[in-house]
Amino acid sequence: MQPIIGIACPAEFLTASSLDPSFTLSTRYADGIMRCGGTPLLIPLRHHDYAPIRQMAQAVDGIILAGGGDPAPHLFGEEPLQGLGEVDYERDLAEMRLIEAARELNKPLLGICRGMQIINVALGGTLIQDIPSQVAGAGQHSQKGSLPYGSHHVRLEPGFLRDALQTDSVLVNSFHHQAVKDPAPGLRVTAVAPDGIIEAFESDDQMVIGIQWHPECMWKYDDGMLRVAERFVEKVSSCKR
Ligand code: MN
């Protein structure tokens, strides 16, 4: 049977007059997983009671956490700075429970953009709340070009991404104003932008992978970047046995 990749799906108010939020997620994540021989399954993130979240994690073989807004800074011991963006505390709590369940059940985790950031916070790391106002000399990480196109390079250290992409320098897209400051214990930085901003990390057993750029916006047009999804599906397959 194909490995089942759970993709956490946040709840958002679609219009100001919506009575309830709707589960919304770009189709790009599931499209990439399908193309790589995985079976995508959406995980609705709404409540943060542990028992049902743990059962959802149990129902899948691996989990992807998607992009989105900023994690609440008090979760990593900071007060909000002026540059902090929109926060969805309910989503923070639900995703942190899901991460906890994935760790407990030994399911591989892939965090993309905000997904990487919330994994870092959940495991005890900290974030830069706003790169432009906090990091002197930082390059542009909120690119003006369209989603599929890379804008800055990252240098890849040995690990999951370098094995997937078969290169030690790759052009990536960039749609983030936050970044990992102190990686959580047990996470090793595996990609860095020319200005020193952390762009990926992983645990030694590669059960936790974080990517700051958006491979899912590139892999529709870039088979090279699709290797990231392929390699995650392979990792999930190998853990399933
Ligand atoms: Mn970037």
mmCIF file of C-alpha atoms and ligand atoms in Angstrom:
data_model
loop_
_atom_site.group_PDB
_atom_site.id
_atom_site.type_symbol
_atom_site.label_atom_id
_atom_site.label_comp_id
_atom_site.label_asym_id
_atom_site.label_seq_id
_atom_site.Cartn_x
_atom_site.Cartn_y
_atom_site.Cartn_z
ATOM 1 C CA MET A 1 0.000 0.000 0.000
ATOM 2 C CA GLN A 2 1.162 3.517 -0.738
ATOM 3 C CA PRO A 3 2.336 5.571 2.238
ATOM 4 C CA ILE A 4 -0.303 7.972 3.537
ATOM 5 C CA ILE A 5 0.996 11.508 3.932
ATOM 6 C CA GLY A 6 -1.142 13.623 6.220
ATOM 7 C CA ILE A 7 -1.156 17.314 5.370
ATOM 8 C CA ALA A 8 -2.278 19.586 8.192
ATOM 9 C CA CYS A 9 -5.061 21.845 6.960
ATOM 10 C CA PRO A 10 -5.711 25.087 8.885
ATOM 11 C CA ALA A 11 -9.098 26.718 9.444
ATOM 12 C CA GLU A 12 -9.472 30.283 8.147
ATOM 13 C CA PHE A 13 -12.269 32.799 7.857
ATOM 14 C CA LEU A 14 -12.747 33.223 4.101
ATOM 15 C CA THR A 15 -14.704 36.472 4.395
ATOM 16 C CA ALA A 16 -15.375 38.888 7.229
ATOM 17 C CA SER A 17 -19.013 37.773 7.261
ATOM 18 C CA SER A 18 -18.272 34.022 7.400
ATOM 19 C CA LEU A 19 -20.123 32.359 10.247
ATOM 20 C CA ASP A 20 -17.424 29.728 10.748
ATOM 21 C CA PRO A 21 -13.930 29.270 9.369
ATOM 22 C CA SER A 22 -13.297 26.874 6.467
ATOM 23 C CA PHE A 23 -10.489 24.387 6.073
ATOM 24 C CA THR A 24 -8.225 25.805 3.388
ATOM 25 C CA LEU A 25 -5.013 24.536 1.883
ATOM 26 C CA SER A 26 -3.321 24.992 -1.471
ATOM 27 C CA THR A 27 -3.719 21.952 -3.720
ATOM 28 C CA ARG A 28 0.009 22.041 -4.502
ATOM 29 C CA TYR A 29 1.011 19.942 -1.503
ATOM 30 C CA ALA A 30 -1.321 17.056 -2.351
ATOM 31 C CA ASP A 31 -0.483 17.303 -6.075
ATOM 32 C CA GLY A 32 3.220 16.802 -5.392
ATOM 33 C CA ILE A 33 2.649 13.899 -3.010
ATOM 34 C CA MET A 34 0.379 12.172 -5.564
ATOM 35 C CA ARG A 35 3.000 12.573 -8.286
ATOM 36 C CA CYS A 36 5.553 10.871 -6.052
ATOM 37 C CA GLY A 37 3.500 7.802 -5.242
ATOM 38 C CA GLY A 38 2.183 8.943 -1.870
ATOM 39 C CA THR A 39 -1.469 9.127 -0.841
ATOM 40 C CA PRO A 40 -2.297 12.550 0.574
ATOM 41 C CA LEU A 41 -4.839 12.875 3.376
ATOM 42 C CA LEU A 42 -5.847 16.210 4.879
ATOM 43 C CA ILE A 43 -5.722 16.606 8.639
ATOM 44 C CA PRO A 44 -8.258 19.196 9.823
ATOM 45 C CA LEU A 45 -6.700 21.542 12.395
ATOM 46 C CA ARG A 46 -9.434 23.014 14.472
ATOM 47 C CA HIS A 47 -9.359 21.756 18.044
ATOM 48 C CA HIS A 48 -6.305 21.131 20.107
ATOM 49 C CA ASP A 49 -7.393 18.297 22.412
ATOM 50 C CA TYR A 50 -4.589 15.779 22.325
ATOM 51 C CA ALA A 51 -6.552 12.524 21.980
ATOM 52 C CA PRO A 52 -8.212 13.210 18.593
ATOM 53 C CA ILE A 53 -5.067 14.834 17.207
ATOM 54 C CA ARG A 54 -3.036 11.799 18.239
ATOM 55 C CA GLN A 55 -5.556 9.550 16.474
ATOM 56 C CA MET A 56 -5.296 11.632 13.311
ATOM 57 C CA ALA A 57 -1.512 11.276 13.456
ATOM 58 C CA GLN A 58 -1.942 7.545 13.980
ATOM 59 C CA ALA A 59 -4.083 7.307 10.849
ATOM 60 C CA VAL A 60 -1.234 8.522 8.594
ATOM 61 C CA ASP A 61 2.360 7.410 7.982
ATOM 62 C CA GLY A 62 3.988 10.848 7.773
ATOM 63 C CA ILE A 63 2.932 14.470 8.209
ATOM 64 C CA ILE A 64 3.467 17.736 6.337
ATOM 65 C CA LEU A 65 2.951 21.107 8.032
ATOM 66 C CA ALA A 66 2.223 23.858 5.518
ATOM 67 C CA GLY A 67 2.922 27.563 5.188
ATOM 68 C CA GLY A 68 0.962 30.346 6.885
ATOM 69 C CA GLY A 69 1.168 33.189 9.381
ATOM 70 C CA ASP A 70 3.470 33.845 12.318
ATOM 71 C CA PRO A 71 3.682 31.692 15.448
ATOM 72 C CA ALA A 72 2.847 33.612 18.642
ATOM 73 C CA PRO A 73 6.131 34.891 20.126
ATOM 74 C CA HIS A 74 5.212 34.120 23.737
ATOM 75 C CA LEU A 75 5.465 30.448 22.737
ATOM 76 C CA PHE A 76 9.237 30.964 22.497
ATOM 77 C CA GLY A 77 9.577 33.390 25.374
ATOM 78 C CA GLU A 78 9.448 36.731 23.531
ATOM 79 C CA GLU A 79 7.201 39.767 23.517
ATOM 80 C CA PRO A 80 5.747 40.744 20.100
ATOM 81 C CA LEU A 81 7.871 43.189 18.105
ATOM 82 C CA GLN A 82 6.455 45.837 15.754
ATOM 83 C CA GLY A 83 7.273 43.738 12.711
ATOM 84 C CA LEU A 84 5.323 40.657 13.830
ATOM 85 C CA GLY A 85 2.640 39.637 11.322
ATOM 86 C CA GLU A 86 -0.736 37.955 11.744
ATOM 87 C CA VAL A 87 -0.926 35.288 14.459
ATOM 88 C CA ASP A 88 -3.409 32.398 14.698
ATOM 89 C CA TYR A 89 -2.958 31.063 18.200
ATOM 90 C CA GLU A 90 -5.510 28.255 17.779
ATOM 91 C CA ARG A 91 -3.535 26.975 14.813
ATOM 92 C CA ASP A 92 -0.306 27.226 16.807
ATOM 93 C CA LEU A 93 -1.751 25.085 19.582
ATOM 94 C CA ALA A 94 -3.261 22.483 17.251
ATOM 95 C CA GLU A 95 -0.056 22.162 15.200
ATOM 96 C CA MET A 96 2.071 21.882 18.326
ATOM 97 C CA ARG A 97 -0.108 19.006 19.547
ATOM 98 C CA LEU A 98 0.190 17.351 16.122
ATOM 99 C CA ILE A 99 3.979 17.699 16.237
ATOM 100 C CA GLU A 100 3.987 16.210 19.733
ATOM 101 C CA ALA A 101 1.889 13.275 18.505
ATOM 102 C CA ALA A 102 4.116 12.730 15.470
ATOM 103 C CA ARG A 103 7.192 12.623 17.703
ATOM 104 C CA GLU A 104 5.507 10.274 20.149
ATOM 105 C CA LEU A 105 4.350 7.928 17.370
ATOM 106 C CA ASN A 106 7.611 8.207 15.419
ATOM 107 C CA LYS A 107 6.050 9.533 12.206
ATOM 108 C CA PRO A 108 8.281 11.546 9.849
ATOM 109 C CA LEU A 109 7.542 15.275 9.851
ATOM 110 C CA LEU A 110 8.146 17.758 7.045
ATOM 111 C CA GLY A 111 7.602 21.426 7.856
ATOM 112 C CA ILE A 112 7.457 23.961 5.046
ATOM 113 C CA CYS A 113 7.929 27.707 5.764
ATOM 114 C CA ARG A 114 5.680 28.357 8.796
ATOM 115 C CA GLY A 115 5.649 24.562 9.216
ATOM 116 C CA MET A 116 9.403 24.642 9.819
ATOM 117 C CA GLN A 117 9.010 27.573 12.216
ATOM 118 C CA ILE A 118 6.273 25.980 14.328
ATOM 119 C CA ILE A 119 8.237 22.708 14.524
ATOM 120 C CA ASN A 120 11.183 24.695 15.815
ATOM 121 C CA VAL A 121 9.028 26.434 18.428
ATOM 122 C CA ALA A 122 7.303 23.179 19.450
ATOM 123 C CA LEU A 123 10.662 21.495 20.024
ATOM 124 C CA GLY A 124 12.128 24.375 22.025
ATOM 125 C CA GLY A 125 13.765 26.690 19.473
ATOM 126 C CA THR A 126 13.256 30.407 18.825
ATOM 127 C CA LEU A 127 12.403 32.586 15.807
ATOM 128 C CA ILE A 128 13.437 35.884 14.291
ATOM 129 C CA GLN A 129 10.056 37.669 14.372
ATOM 130 C CA ASP A 130 10.791 39.976 11.434
ATOM 131 C CA ILE A 131 13.921 39.714 9.297
ATOM 132 C CA PRO A 132 13.854 43.268 7.777
ATOM 133 C CA SER A 133 13.729 45.002 11.164
ATOM 134 C CA GLN A 134 15.880 42.562 13.129
ATOM 135 C CA VAL A 135 18.675 41.417 10.841
ATOM 136 C CA ALA A 136 21.046 44.125 9.628
ATOM 137 C CA GLY A 137 22.290 43.440 6.113
ATOM 138 C CA ALA A 138 19.728 40.729 5.397
ATOM 139 C CA GLY A 139 18.838 40.153 1.756
ATOM 140 C CA GLN A 140 15.300 40.162 0.372
ATOM 141 C CA HIS A 141 13.282 37.185 1.638
ATOM 142 C CA SER A 142 9.868 38.461 0.479
ATOM 143 C CA GLN A 143 10.486 38.159 -3.226
ATOM 144 C CA LYS A 144 8.483 40.225 -5.706
ATOM 145 C CA GLY A 145 8.687 37.594 -8.429
ATOM 146 C CA SER A 146 6.065 34.888 -8.839
ATOM 147 C CA LEU A 147 5.883 31.721 -6.737
ATOM 148 C CA PRO A 148 7.526 29.112 -8.980
ATOM 149 C CA TYR A 149 10.716 31.078 -9.506
ATOM 150 C CA GLY A 150 13.710 31.044 -7.231
ATOM 151 C CA SER A 151 15.134 34.359 -6.047
ATOM 152 C CA HIS A 152 18.076 33.650 -3.734
ATOM 153 C CA HIS A 153 20.542 30.812 -3.350
ATOM 154 C CA VAL A 154 21.012 28.556 -0.370
ATOM 155 C CA ARG A 155 24.100 26.553 0.485
ATOM 156 C CA LEU A 156 23.242 22.961 1.350
ATOM 157 C CA GLU A 157 25.068 20.960 4.005
ATOM 158 C CA PRO A 158 25.145 17.151 3.776
ATOM 159 C CA GLY A 159 21.724 15.691 4.588
ATOM 160 C CA PHE A 160 18.205 15.140 3.306
ATOM 161 C CA LEU A 161 18.007 18.109 0.933
ATOM 162 C CA ARG A 162 21.468 17.763 -0.540
ATOM 163 C CA ASP A 163 20.758 14.084 -1.203
ATOM 164 C CA ALA A 164 17.400 14.987 -2.757
ATOM 165 C CA LEU A 165 18.643 17.855 -4.913
ATOM 166 C CA GLN A 166 22.101 16.458 -5.698
ATOM 167 C CA THR A 167 23.794 19.826 -5.399
ATOM 168 C CA ASP A 168 25.369 21.968 -2.702
ATOM 169 C CA SER A 169 23.870 25.264 -3.907
ATOM 170 C CA VAL A 170 20.347 25.787 -5.180
ATOM 171 C CA LEU A 171 18.182 28.757 -6.183
ATOM 172 C CA VAL A 172 15.033 28.839 -4.028
ATOM 173 C CA ASN A 173 11.955 31.022 -3.792
ATOM 174 C CA SER A 174 11.462 33.146 -0.691
ATOM 175 C CA PHE A 175 8.189 34.250 0.895
ATOM 176 C CA HIS A 176 8.976 34.687 4.550
ATOM 177 C CA HIS A 177 9.708 37.537 6.910
ATOM 178 C CA GLN A 178 10.438 35.271 9.858
ATOM 179 C CA ALA A 179 13.157 32.656 10.227
ATOM 180 C CA VAL A 180 14.651 30.235 12.718
ATOM 181 C CA LYS A 181 16.889 32.033 15.232
ATOM 182 C CA ASP A 182 18.056 29.284 17.600
ATOM 183 C CA PRO A 183 17.341 25.807 16.239
ATOM 184 C CA ALA A 184 15.663 23.502 18.777
ATOM 185 C CA PRO A 185 17.891 20.922 20.491
ATOM 186 C CA GLY A 186 18.577 18.004 18.149
ATOM 187 C CA LEU A 187 18.037 19.977 14.939
ATOM 188 C CA ARG A 188 20.983 20.619 12.638
ATOM 189 C CA VAL A 189 21.016 23.482 10.115
ATOM 190 C CA THR A 190 21.322 22.088 6.570
ATOM 191 C CA ALA A 191 20.692 25.145 4.366
ATOM 192 C CA VAL A 192 21.767 28.757 4.792
ATOM 193 C CA ALA A 193 21.131 31.820 2.594
ATOM 194 C CA PRO A 194 24.081 34.064 1.631
ATOM 195 C CA ASP A 195 23.065 36.543 4.382
ATOM 196 C CA GLY A 196 23.186 33.829 7.044
ATOM 197 C CA ILE A 197 19.425 33.274 7.339
ATOM 198 C CA ILE A 198 18.658 29.635 8.200
ATOM 199 C CA GLU A 199 16.710 28.008 5.350
ATOM 200 C CA ALA A 200 16.495 24.331 6.409
ATOM 201 C CA PHE A 201 17.169 21.963 9.288
ATOM 202 C CA GLU A 202 16.835 18.290 10.100
ATOM 203 C CA SER A 203 17.205 15.852 12.986
ATOM 204 C CA ASP A 204 20.016 13.290 12.779
ATOM 205 C CA ASP A 205 17.560 10.482 12.004
ATOM 206 C CA GLN A 206 15.799 12.717 9.405
ATOM 207 C CA MET A 207 12.466 12.160 11.171
ATOM 208 C CA VAL A 208 12.143 15.954 11.311
ATOM 209 C CA ILE A 209 12.815 18.048 8.198
ATOM 210 C CA GLY A 210 12.218 21.800 7.994
ATOM 211 C CA ILE A 211 12.401 23.879 4.806
ATOM 212 C CA GLN A 212 12.027 27.651 4.830
ATOM 213 C CA TRP A 213 11.335 28.081 1.111
ATOM 214 C CA HIS A 214 8.289 26.711 -0.754
ATOM 215 C CA PRO A 215 9.268 23.643 -2.797
ATOM 216 C CA GLU A 216 5.545 22.950 -3.347
ATOM 217 C CA CYS A 217 5.267 26.164 -5.402
ATOM 218 C CA MET A 218 8.215 25.103 -7.558
ATOM 219 C CA TRP A 219 7.718 21.380 -8.082
ATOM 220 C CA LYS A 220 4.871 21.732 -10.596
ATOM 221 C CA TYR A 221 7.414 23.183 -13.038
ATOM 222 C CA ASP A 222 10.689 21.984 -11.592
ATOM 223 C CA ASP A 223 11.251 18.229 -11.480
ATOM 224 C CA GLY A 224 14.414 18.840 -9.499
ATOM 225 C CA MET A 225 12.396 20.364 -6.651
ATOM 226 C CA LEU A 226 9.877 17.512 -6.894
ATOM 227 C CA ARG A 227 12.713 15.310 -5.601
ATOM 228 C CA VAL A 228 12.076 16.884 -2.178
ATOM 229 C CA ALA A 229 8.560 15.404 -2.119
ATOM 230 C CA GLU A 230 9.829 12.147 -3.600
ATOM 231 C CA ARG A 231 12.468 11.785 -0.939
ATOM 232 C CA PHE A 232 9.978 12.520 1.831
ATOM 233 C CA VAL A 233 7.596 9.867 0.459
ATOM 234 C CA GLU A 234 10.556 7.438 0.375
ATOM 235 C CA LYS A 235 11.442 8.301 3.962
ATOM 236 C CA VAL A 236 7.845 7.751 5.083
ATOM 237 C CA SER A 237 7.747 4.418 3.194
ATOM 238 C CA SER A 238 10.892 3.201 4.884
ATOM 239 C CA CYS A 239 9.538 4.074 8.370
ATOM 240 C CA LYS A 240 6.218 2.414 7.683
ATOM 241 C CA ARG A 241 7.698 -1.085 7.642
HETATM 242 MN MN MN B 1 14.580 33.028 2.056
#
